[in-house]
Short mmCIF file of C-alpha atoms and ligand atoms in Angstrom, two decimals:
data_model
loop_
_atom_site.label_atom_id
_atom_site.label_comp_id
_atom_site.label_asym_id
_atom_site.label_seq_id
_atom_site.Cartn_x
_atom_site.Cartn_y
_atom_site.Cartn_z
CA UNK T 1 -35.35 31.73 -62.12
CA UNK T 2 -35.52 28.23 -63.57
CA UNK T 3 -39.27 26.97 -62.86
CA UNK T 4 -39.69 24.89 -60.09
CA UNK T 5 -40.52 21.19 -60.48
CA UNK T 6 -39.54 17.93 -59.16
CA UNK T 7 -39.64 15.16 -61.45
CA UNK T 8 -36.30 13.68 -60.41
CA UNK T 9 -37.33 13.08 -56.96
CA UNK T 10 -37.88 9.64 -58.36
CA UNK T 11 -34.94 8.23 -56.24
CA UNK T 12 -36.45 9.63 -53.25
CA UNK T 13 -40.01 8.23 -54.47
CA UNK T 14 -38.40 4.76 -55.10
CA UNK T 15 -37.07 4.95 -51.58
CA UNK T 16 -40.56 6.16 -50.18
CA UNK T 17 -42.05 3.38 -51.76
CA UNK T 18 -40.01 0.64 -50.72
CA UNK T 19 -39.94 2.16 -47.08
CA UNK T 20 -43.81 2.72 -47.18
CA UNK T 21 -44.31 -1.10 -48.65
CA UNK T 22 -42.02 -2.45 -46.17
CA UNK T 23 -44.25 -0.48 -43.31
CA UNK T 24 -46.96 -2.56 -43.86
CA UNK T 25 -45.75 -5.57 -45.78
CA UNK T 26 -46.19 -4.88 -49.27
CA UNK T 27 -44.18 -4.78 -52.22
CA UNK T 28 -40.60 -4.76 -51.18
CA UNK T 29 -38.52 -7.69 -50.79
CA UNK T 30 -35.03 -6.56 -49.96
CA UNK T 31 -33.95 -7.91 -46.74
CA UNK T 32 -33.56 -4.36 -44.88
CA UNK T 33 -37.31 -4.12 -45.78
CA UNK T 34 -38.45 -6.95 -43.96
CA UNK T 35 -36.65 -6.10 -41.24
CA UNK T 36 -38.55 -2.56 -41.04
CA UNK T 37 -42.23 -4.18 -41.22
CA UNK T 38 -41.22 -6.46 -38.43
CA UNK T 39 -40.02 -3.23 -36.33
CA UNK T 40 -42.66 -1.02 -37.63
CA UNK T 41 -45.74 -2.87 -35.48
CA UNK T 42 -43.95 -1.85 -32.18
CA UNK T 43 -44.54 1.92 -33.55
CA UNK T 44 -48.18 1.42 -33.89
CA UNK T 45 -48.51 -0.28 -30.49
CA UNK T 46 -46.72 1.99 -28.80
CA UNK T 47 -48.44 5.28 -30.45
CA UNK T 48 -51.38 4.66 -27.97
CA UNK T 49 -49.62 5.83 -25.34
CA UNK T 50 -51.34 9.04 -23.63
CA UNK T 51 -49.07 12.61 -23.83
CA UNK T 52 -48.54 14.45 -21.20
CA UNK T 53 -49.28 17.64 -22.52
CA UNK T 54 -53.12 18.69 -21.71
CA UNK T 55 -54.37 20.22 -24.42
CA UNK T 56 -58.38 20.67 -25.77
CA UNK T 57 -58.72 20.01 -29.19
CA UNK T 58 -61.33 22.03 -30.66
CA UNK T 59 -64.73 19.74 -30.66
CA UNK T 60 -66.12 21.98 -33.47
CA UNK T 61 -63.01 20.21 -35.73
CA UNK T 62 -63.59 19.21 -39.71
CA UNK T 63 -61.84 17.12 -41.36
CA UNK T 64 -59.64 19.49 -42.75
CA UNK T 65 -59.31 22.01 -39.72
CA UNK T 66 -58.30 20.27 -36.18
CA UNK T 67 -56.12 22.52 -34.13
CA UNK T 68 -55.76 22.96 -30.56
CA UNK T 69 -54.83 25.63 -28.01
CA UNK T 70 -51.66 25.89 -26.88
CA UNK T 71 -51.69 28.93 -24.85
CA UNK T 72 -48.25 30.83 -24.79
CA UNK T 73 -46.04 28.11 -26.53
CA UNK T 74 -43.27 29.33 -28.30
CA UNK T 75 -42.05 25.83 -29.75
CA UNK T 76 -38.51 27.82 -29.93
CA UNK T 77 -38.31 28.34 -26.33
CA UNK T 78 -38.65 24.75 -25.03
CA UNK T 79 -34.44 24.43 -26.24
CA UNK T 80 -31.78 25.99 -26.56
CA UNK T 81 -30.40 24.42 -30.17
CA UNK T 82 -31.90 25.36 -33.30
CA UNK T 83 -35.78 24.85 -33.96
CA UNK T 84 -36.25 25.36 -38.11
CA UNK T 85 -38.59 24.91 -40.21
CA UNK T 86 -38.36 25.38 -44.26
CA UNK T 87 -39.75 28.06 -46.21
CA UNK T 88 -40.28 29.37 -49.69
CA UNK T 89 -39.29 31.92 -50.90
CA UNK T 90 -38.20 34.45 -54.30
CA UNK T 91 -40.35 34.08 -56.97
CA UNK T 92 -42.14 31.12 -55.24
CA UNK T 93 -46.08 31.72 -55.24
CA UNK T 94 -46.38 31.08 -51.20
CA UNK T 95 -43.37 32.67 -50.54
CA UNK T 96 -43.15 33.87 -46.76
CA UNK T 97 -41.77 37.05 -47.56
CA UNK T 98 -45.09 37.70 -49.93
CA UNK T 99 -46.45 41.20 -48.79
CA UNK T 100 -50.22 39.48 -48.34
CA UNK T 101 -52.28 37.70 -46.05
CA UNK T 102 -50.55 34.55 -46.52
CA UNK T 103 -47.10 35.68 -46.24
CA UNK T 104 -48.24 37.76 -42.87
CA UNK T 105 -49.58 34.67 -41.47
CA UNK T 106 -46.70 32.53 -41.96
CA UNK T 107 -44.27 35.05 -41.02
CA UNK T 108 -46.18 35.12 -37.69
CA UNK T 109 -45.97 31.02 -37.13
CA UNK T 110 -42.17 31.10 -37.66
CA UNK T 111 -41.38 34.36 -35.78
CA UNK T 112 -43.32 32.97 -33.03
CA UNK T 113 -41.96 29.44 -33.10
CA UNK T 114 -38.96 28.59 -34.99
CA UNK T 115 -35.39 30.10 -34.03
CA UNK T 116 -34.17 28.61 -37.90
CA UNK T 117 -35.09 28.64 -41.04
CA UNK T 118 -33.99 26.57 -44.50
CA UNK T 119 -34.68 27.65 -47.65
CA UNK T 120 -36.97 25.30 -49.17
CA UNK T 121 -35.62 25.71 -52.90
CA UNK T 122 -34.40 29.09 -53.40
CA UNK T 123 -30.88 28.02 -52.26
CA UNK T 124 -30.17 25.28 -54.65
CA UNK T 125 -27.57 25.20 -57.13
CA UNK T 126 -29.10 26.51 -60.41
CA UNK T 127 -31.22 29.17 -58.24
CA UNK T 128 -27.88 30.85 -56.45
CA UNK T 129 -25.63 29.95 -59.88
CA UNK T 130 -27.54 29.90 -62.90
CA UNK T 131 -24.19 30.09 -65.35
CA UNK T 132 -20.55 30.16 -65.03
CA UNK T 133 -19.93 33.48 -64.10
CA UNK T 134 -23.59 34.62 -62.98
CA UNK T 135 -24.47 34.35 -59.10
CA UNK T 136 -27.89 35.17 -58.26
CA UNK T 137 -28.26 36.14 -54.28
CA UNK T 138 -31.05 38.49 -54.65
CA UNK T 139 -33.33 36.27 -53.16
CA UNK T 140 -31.69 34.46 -50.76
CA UNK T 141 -29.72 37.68 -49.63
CA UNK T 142 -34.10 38.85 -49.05
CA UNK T 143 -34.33 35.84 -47.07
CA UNK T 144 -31.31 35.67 -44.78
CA UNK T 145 -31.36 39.30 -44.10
CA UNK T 146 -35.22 38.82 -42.85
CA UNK T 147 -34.15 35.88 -40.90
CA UNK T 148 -31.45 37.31 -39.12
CA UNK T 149 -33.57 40.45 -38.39
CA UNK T 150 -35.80 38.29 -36.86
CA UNK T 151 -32.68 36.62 -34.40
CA UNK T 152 -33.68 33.50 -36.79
CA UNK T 153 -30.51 31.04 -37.67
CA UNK T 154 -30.19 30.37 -41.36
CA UNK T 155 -29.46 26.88 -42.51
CA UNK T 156 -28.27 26.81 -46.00
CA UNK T 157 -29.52 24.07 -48.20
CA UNK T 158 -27.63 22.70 -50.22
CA UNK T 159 -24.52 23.13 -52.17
CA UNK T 160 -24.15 20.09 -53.83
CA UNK T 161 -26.80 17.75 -55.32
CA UNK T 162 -27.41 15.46 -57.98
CA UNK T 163 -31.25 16.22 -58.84
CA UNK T 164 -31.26 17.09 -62.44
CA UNK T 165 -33.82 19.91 -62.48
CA UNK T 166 -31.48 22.08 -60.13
CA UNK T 167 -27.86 21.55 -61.38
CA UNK T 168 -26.84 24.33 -63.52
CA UNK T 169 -26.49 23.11 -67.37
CA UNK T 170 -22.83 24.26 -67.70
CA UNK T 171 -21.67 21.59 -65.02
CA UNK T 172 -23.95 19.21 -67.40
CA UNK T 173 -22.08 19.80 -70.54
CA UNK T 174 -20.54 16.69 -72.07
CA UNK T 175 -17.27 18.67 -72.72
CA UNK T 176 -16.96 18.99 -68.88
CA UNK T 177 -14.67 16.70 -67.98
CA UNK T 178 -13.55 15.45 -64.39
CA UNK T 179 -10.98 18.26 -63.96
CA UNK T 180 -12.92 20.85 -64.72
CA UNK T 181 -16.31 19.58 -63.10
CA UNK T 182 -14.41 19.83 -59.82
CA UNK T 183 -13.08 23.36 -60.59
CA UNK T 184 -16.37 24.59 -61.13
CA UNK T 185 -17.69 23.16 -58.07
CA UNK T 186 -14.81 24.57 -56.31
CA UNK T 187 -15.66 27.73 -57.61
CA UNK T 188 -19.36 27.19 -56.87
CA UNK T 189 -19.19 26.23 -53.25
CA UNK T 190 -15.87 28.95 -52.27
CA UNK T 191 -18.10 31.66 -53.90
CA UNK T 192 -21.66 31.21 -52.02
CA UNK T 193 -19.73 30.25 -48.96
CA UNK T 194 -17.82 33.39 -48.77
CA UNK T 195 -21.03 35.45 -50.09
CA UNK T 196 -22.51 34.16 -46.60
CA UNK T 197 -19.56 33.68 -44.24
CA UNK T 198 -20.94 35.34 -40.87
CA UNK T 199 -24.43 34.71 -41.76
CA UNK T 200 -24.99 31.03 -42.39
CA UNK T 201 -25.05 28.83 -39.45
CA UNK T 202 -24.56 25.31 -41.36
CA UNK T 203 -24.37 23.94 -44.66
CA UNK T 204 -26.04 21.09 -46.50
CA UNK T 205 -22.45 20.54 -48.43
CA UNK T 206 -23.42 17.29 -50.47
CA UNK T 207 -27.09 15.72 -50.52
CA UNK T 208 -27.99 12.19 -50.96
CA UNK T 209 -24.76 10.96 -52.70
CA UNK T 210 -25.88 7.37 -51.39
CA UNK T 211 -27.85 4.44 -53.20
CA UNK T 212 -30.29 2.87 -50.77
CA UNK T 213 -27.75 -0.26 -51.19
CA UNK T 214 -25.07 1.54 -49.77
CA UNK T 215 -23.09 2.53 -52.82
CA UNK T 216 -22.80 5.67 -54.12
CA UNK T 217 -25.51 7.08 -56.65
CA UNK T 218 -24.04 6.40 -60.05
CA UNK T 219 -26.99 5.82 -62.30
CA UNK T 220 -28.51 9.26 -61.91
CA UNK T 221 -25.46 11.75 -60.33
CA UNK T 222 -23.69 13.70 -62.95
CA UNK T 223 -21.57 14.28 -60.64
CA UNK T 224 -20.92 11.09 -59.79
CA UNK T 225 -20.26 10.09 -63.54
CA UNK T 226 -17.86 12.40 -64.10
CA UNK T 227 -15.87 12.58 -61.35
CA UNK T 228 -16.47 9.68 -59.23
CA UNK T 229 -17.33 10.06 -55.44
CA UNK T 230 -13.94 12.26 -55.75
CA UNK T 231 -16.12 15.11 -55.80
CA UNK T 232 -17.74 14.53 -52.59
CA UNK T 233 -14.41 14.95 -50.18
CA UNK T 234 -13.52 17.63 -52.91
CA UNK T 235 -16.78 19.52 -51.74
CA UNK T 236 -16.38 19.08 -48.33
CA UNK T 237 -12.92 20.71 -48.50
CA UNK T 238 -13.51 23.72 -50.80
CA UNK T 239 -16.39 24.55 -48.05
CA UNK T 240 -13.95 24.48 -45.04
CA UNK T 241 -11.33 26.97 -46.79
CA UNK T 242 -14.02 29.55 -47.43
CA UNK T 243 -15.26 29.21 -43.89
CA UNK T 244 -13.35 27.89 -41.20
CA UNK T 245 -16.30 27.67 -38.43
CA UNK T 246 -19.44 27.10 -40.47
CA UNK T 247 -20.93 23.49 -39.62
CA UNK T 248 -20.59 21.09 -42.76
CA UNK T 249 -23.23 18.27 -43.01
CA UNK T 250 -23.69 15.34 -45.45
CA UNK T 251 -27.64 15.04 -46.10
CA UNK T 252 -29.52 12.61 -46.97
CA UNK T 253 -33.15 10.82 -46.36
CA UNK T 254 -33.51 7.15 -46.09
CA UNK T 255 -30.92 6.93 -42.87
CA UNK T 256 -33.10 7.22 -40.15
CA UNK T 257 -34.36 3.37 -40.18
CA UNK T 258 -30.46 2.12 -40.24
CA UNK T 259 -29.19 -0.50 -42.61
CA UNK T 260 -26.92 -0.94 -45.62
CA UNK T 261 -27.16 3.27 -46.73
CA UNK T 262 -26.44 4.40 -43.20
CA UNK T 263 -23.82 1.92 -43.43
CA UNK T 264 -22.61 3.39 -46.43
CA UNK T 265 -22.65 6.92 -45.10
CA UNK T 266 -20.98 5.72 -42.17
CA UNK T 267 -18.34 4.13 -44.20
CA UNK T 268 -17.94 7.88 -45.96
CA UNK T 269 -17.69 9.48 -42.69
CA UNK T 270 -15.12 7.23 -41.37
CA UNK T 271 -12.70 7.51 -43.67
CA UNK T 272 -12.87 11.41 -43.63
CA UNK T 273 -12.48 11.33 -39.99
CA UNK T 274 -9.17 8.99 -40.37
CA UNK T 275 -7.99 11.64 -43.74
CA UNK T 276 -8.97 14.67 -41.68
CA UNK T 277 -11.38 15.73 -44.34
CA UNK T 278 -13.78 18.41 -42.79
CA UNK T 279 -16.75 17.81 -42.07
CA UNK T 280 -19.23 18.35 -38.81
CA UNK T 281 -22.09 16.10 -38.84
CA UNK T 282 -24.95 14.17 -40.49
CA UNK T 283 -27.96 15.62 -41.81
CA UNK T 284 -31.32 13.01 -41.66
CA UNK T 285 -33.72 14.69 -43.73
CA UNK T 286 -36.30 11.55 -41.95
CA UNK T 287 -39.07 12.05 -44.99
CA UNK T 288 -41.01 9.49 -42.82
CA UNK T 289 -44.05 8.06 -41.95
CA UNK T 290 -46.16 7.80 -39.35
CA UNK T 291 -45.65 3.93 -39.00
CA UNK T 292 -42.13 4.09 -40.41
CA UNK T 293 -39.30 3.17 -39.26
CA UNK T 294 -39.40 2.37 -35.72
CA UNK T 295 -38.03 4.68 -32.68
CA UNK T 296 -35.86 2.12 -31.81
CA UNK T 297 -34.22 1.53 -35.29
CA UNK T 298 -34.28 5.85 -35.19
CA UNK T 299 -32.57 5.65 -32.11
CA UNK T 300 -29.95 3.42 -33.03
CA UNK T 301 -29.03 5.39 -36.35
CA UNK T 302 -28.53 8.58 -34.53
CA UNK T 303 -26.26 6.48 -31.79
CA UNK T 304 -23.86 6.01 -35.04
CA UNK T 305 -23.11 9.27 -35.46
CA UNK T 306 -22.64 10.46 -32.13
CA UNK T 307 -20.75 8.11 -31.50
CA UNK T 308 -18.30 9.46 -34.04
CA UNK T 309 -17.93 12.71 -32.30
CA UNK T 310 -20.63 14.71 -34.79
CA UNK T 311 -23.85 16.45 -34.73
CA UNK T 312 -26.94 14.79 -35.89
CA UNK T 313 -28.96 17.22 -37.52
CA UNK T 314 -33.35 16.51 -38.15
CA UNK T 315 -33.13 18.27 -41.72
CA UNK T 316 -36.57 17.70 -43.47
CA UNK T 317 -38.80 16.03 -41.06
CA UNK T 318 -42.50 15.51 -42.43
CA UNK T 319 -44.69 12.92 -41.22
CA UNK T 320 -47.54 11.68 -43.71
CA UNK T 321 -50.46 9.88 -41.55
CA UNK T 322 -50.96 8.08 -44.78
CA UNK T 323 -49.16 5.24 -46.72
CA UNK T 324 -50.20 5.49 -50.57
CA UNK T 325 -47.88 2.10 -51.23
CA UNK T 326 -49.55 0.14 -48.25
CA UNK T 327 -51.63 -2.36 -49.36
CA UNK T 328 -55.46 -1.65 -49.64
CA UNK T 329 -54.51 1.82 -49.78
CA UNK T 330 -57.58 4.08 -48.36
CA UNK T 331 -57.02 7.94 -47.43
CA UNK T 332 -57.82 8.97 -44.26
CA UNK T 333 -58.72 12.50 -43.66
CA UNK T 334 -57.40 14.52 -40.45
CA UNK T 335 -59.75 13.97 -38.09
CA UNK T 336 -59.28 14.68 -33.77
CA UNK T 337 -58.28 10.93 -33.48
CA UNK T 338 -55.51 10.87 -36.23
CA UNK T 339 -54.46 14.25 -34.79
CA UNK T 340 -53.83 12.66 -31.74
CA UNK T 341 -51.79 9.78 -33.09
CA UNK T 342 -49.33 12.39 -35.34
CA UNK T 343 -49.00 14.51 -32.54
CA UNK T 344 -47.79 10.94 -30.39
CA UNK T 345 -45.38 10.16 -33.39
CA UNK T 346 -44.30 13.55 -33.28
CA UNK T 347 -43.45 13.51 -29.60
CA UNK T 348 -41.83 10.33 -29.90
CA UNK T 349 -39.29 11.66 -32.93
CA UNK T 350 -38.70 14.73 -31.23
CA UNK T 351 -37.72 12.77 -27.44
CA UNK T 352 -35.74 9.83 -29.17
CA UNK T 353 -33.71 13.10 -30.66
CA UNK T 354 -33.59 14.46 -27.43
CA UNK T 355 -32.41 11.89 -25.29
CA UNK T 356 -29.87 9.82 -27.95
CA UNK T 357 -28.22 12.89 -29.02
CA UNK T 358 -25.80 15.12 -26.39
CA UNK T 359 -26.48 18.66 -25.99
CA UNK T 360 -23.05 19.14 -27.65
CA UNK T 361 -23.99 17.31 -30.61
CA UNK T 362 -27.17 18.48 -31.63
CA UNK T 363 -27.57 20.26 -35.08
CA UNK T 364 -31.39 21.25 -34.60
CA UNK T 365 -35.02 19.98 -35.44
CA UNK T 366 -36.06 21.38 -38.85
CA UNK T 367 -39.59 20.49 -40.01
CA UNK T 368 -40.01 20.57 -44.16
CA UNK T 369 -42.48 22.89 -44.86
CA UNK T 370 -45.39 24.80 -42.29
CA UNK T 371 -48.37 24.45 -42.77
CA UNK T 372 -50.76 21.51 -44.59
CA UNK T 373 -51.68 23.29 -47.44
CA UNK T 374 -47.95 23.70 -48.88
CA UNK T 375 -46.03 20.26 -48.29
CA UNK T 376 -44.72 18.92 -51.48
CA UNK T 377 -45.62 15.86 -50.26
CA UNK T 378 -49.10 16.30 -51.60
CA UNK T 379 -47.60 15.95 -55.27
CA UNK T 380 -45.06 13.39 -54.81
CA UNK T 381 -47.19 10.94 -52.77
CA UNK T 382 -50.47 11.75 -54.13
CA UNK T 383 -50.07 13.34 -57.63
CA UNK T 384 -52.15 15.98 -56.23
CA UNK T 385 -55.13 13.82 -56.03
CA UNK T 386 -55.56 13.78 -51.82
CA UNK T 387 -54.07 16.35 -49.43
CA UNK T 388 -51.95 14.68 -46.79
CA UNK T 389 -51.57 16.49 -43.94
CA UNK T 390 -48.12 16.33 -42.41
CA UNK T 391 -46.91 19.10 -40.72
CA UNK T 392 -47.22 21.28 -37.71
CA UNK T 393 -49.87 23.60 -38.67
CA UNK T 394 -53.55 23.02 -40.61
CA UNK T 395 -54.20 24.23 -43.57
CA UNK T 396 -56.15 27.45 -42.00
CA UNK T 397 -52.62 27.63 -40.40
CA UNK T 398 -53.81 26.87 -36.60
CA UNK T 399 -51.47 24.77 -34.52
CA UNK T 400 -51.88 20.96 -34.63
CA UNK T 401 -52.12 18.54 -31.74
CA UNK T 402 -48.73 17.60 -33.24
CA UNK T 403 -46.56 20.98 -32.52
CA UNK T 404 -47.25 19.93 -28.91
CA UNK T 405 -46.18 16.66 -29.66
CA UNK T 406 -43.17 18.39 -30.82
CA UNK T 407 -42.66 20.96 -27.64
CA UNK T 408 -43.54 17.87 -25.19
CA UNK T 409 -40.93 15.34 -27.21
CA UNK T 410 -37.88 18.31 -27.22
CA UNK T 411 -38.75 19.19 -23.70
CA UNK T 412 -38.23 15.60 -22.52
CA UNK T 413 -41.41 14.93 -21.36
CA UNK T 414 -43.53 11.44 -22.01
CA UNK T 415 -44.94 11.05 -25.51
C1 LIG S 501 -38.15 19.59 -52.40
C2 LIG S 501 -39.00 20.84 -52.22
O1 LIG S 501 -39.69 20.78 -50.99
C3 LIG S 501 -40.00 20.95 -53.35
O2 LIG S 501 -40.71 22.18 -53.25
C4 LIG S 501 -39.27 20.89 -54.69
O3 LIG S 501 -40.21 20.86 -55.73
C5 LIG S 501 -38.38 19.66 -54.75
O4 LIG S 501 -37.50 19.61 -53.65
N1 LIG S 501 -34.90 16.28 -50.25
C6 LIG S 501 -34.30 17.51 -50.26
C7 LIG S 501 -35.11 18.71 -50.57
O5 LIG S 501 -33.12 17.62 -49.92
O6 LIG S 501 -34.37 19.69 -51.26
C8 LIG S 501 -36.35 18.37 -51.33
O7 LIG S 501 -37.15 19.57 -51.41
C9 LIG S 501 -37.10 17.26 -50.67
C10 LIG S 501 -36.25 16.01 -50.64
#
């Protein structure tokens, strides 16, 4: 297995940093920006609302160790659509199959909580298809069968995307022309979509194909270069004919807050709806923050989709208290009153979900990562130099004040 890294998040990075400048009126200047910072007080005003779940946080908390008791909560049980989380897994050094104390105690956490699971890497392209004619599913076979013994939903992740570090070097080839780029990617996609037909609930089919200007990702795509955004539909289509009923989803992060690359997606989306080209909803992956972008602007980006008739799926959700491109950056630790404030964020993601999106239409809740000592957000925010804290569970792996912001938000209930 290739080693894994993630230099070429820089797109996402770029994006982070002109939504996190925009958040508190920094660097960016593009017009969608401004719009964002003006939005983004009405977040922070609003996130001193009091949550109706009661709940003692533990008075005894560090900085590093706030949880809270939250009796018999099984976050999976408050709904009935999919509650996921992502996981490592394979060769990965906290993988939650790992036969040690770690792996036990995250095994626990997501067979208590979470009814779905993504595979945080092991699922990408080079992982499952490392050459032409070589398909790896040890490890992801090791994962979905756990999974499904568990009555856990599998959401695979992802069949087609652009970041360098996972495409498989034989689609990078300069001899690989447009016609034969999209053979191998038909061959790619019909083979791990048959491998998993029956056990898969949904599909990450293409991931962030979009610029943040609403064009499609040239610069940086291989894909893209050689075959234009041809081999997007082409993707799409090759999934449906190896399994009829599986749910298809464009991904991508950077929608959530609306503007020209929802538009763009949108665009995308209806012109395979008037072609017929399959495909079942939109992923957000909402890498977000905790001031950014507004509930309202959320709420108004998920309203686009349904109101095309799809799902809206919550794909990657992580929600960094801090803002490393705000001005004056300073960290701020986790401490009980920051807790409190994530876990009203929280809430408020999980209701605006809840109540814009019909119970028809709704894809699941996926969180990226579970606990706050393995978020990948500590390298690509921080360079490893602070340790945000993001997720549901603390890095002792206790429950946050924010999973009942989660249960509370999903359950309907005031944030
Ligand atoms: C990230 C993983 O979490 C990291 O462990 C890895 O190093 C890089 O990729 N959008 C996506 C995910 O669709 O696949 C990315 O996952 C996060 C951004």
């Amino acid at each position: 297995m290739q080693k894994l890294k993630y230099p070429l998040l820089i797109a996402s990075i770029l994006a982070l940093t002109a939504c996190g400048s925009s958040s508190s009126g920094g660097k960016s200047s593009t017009p969608s920006s401004s719009s964002v910072a003006s939005s983004s007080s009405s977040v922070v005003s609003s996130s001193s609302e009091i949550s109706s779940t009661s709940s003692s946080v533990s008075s005894s908390a560090s900085s590093t160790s706030v949880s809270v008791d939250i009796g018999d909560l099984n976050l999976k049980s408050e709904v009935d659509f999919p509650v996921g989380v992502a996981v490592n897994a394979g060769n990965e050094s906290k993988s939650l199959l790992k036969n040690d104390a770690y792996g036990a105690s995250h095994r626990a956490i997501v067979e208590r909580h979470f009814s779905q699971i993504t595979a945080g890497n092991i699922m990408k392209m080079s992982y499952l298809h490392p050459r032409i004619d070589d398909y790896t599913y040890t490890d992801a076979d090791a994962l979905v069968n756990y999974a499904l013994e568990h009555d856990i939903s599998v959401h695979g992740h992802v069949l087609v995307w652009h970041s360098d570090y996972q495409v498989p070097n034989f689609m990078k080839a300069s001899s690989v022309d447009k016609a034969t780029l999209l053979t191998m990617l038909d061959d790619h996609i019909t083979n791990i979509v048959a491998h998993f037909t029956g056990r898969i609930a949904s599909w990450d089919v293409v991931n962030e194909a979009f610029n943040e200007d609403g064009t499609y990702r040239e610069n940086d795509s291989v894909f893209y270069k050689k075959a234009n955004k041809d081999y997007i539909e082409a993707a799409f289509r090759s999934a449906r004919a190896a399994d009829g009923v599986v749910d298809l989803y464009y991904n991508d992060f950077n929608l959530a807050p609306g503007g020209a690359k929802l538009n763009g997606v949108l665009a995308m989306v209806d012109d395979f709806q008037t072609r017929d080209v399959p495909i079942s909803g939109v992923g957000f992956q909402m890498h977000i923050f905790q001031d950014w972008p507004s509930t309202n602007d959320i709420k108004k980006s998920f309203k686009a989709v349904v109101d095309r008739g799809l799902k809206v799926k919550v794909t990657e959700l992580d929600i960094p208290y801090n803002n490393p491109y705000s001005s004056g950056f300073v960290f701020k630790p986790y401490t009980n009153d920051k807790a409190e404030a994530q876990r009203t964020r929280y809430c408020q993601i999980a209701k605006t979900y809840v109540d814009t999106v019909p119970a028809a239409q709704r894809g699941g809740f996926t969180v990226w990562g579970i606990s706050d000592d393995d978020t990948w957000l500590n390298q690509v925010l921080f360079n490893n130099a602070h340790k945000e804290w993001p997720l549901l569970f603390n890095t002792e792996f206790q429950p946050k004040p924010a999973l009942l912001g989660v249960a509370d938000g999903l359950s309907g209930k005031n944030c």
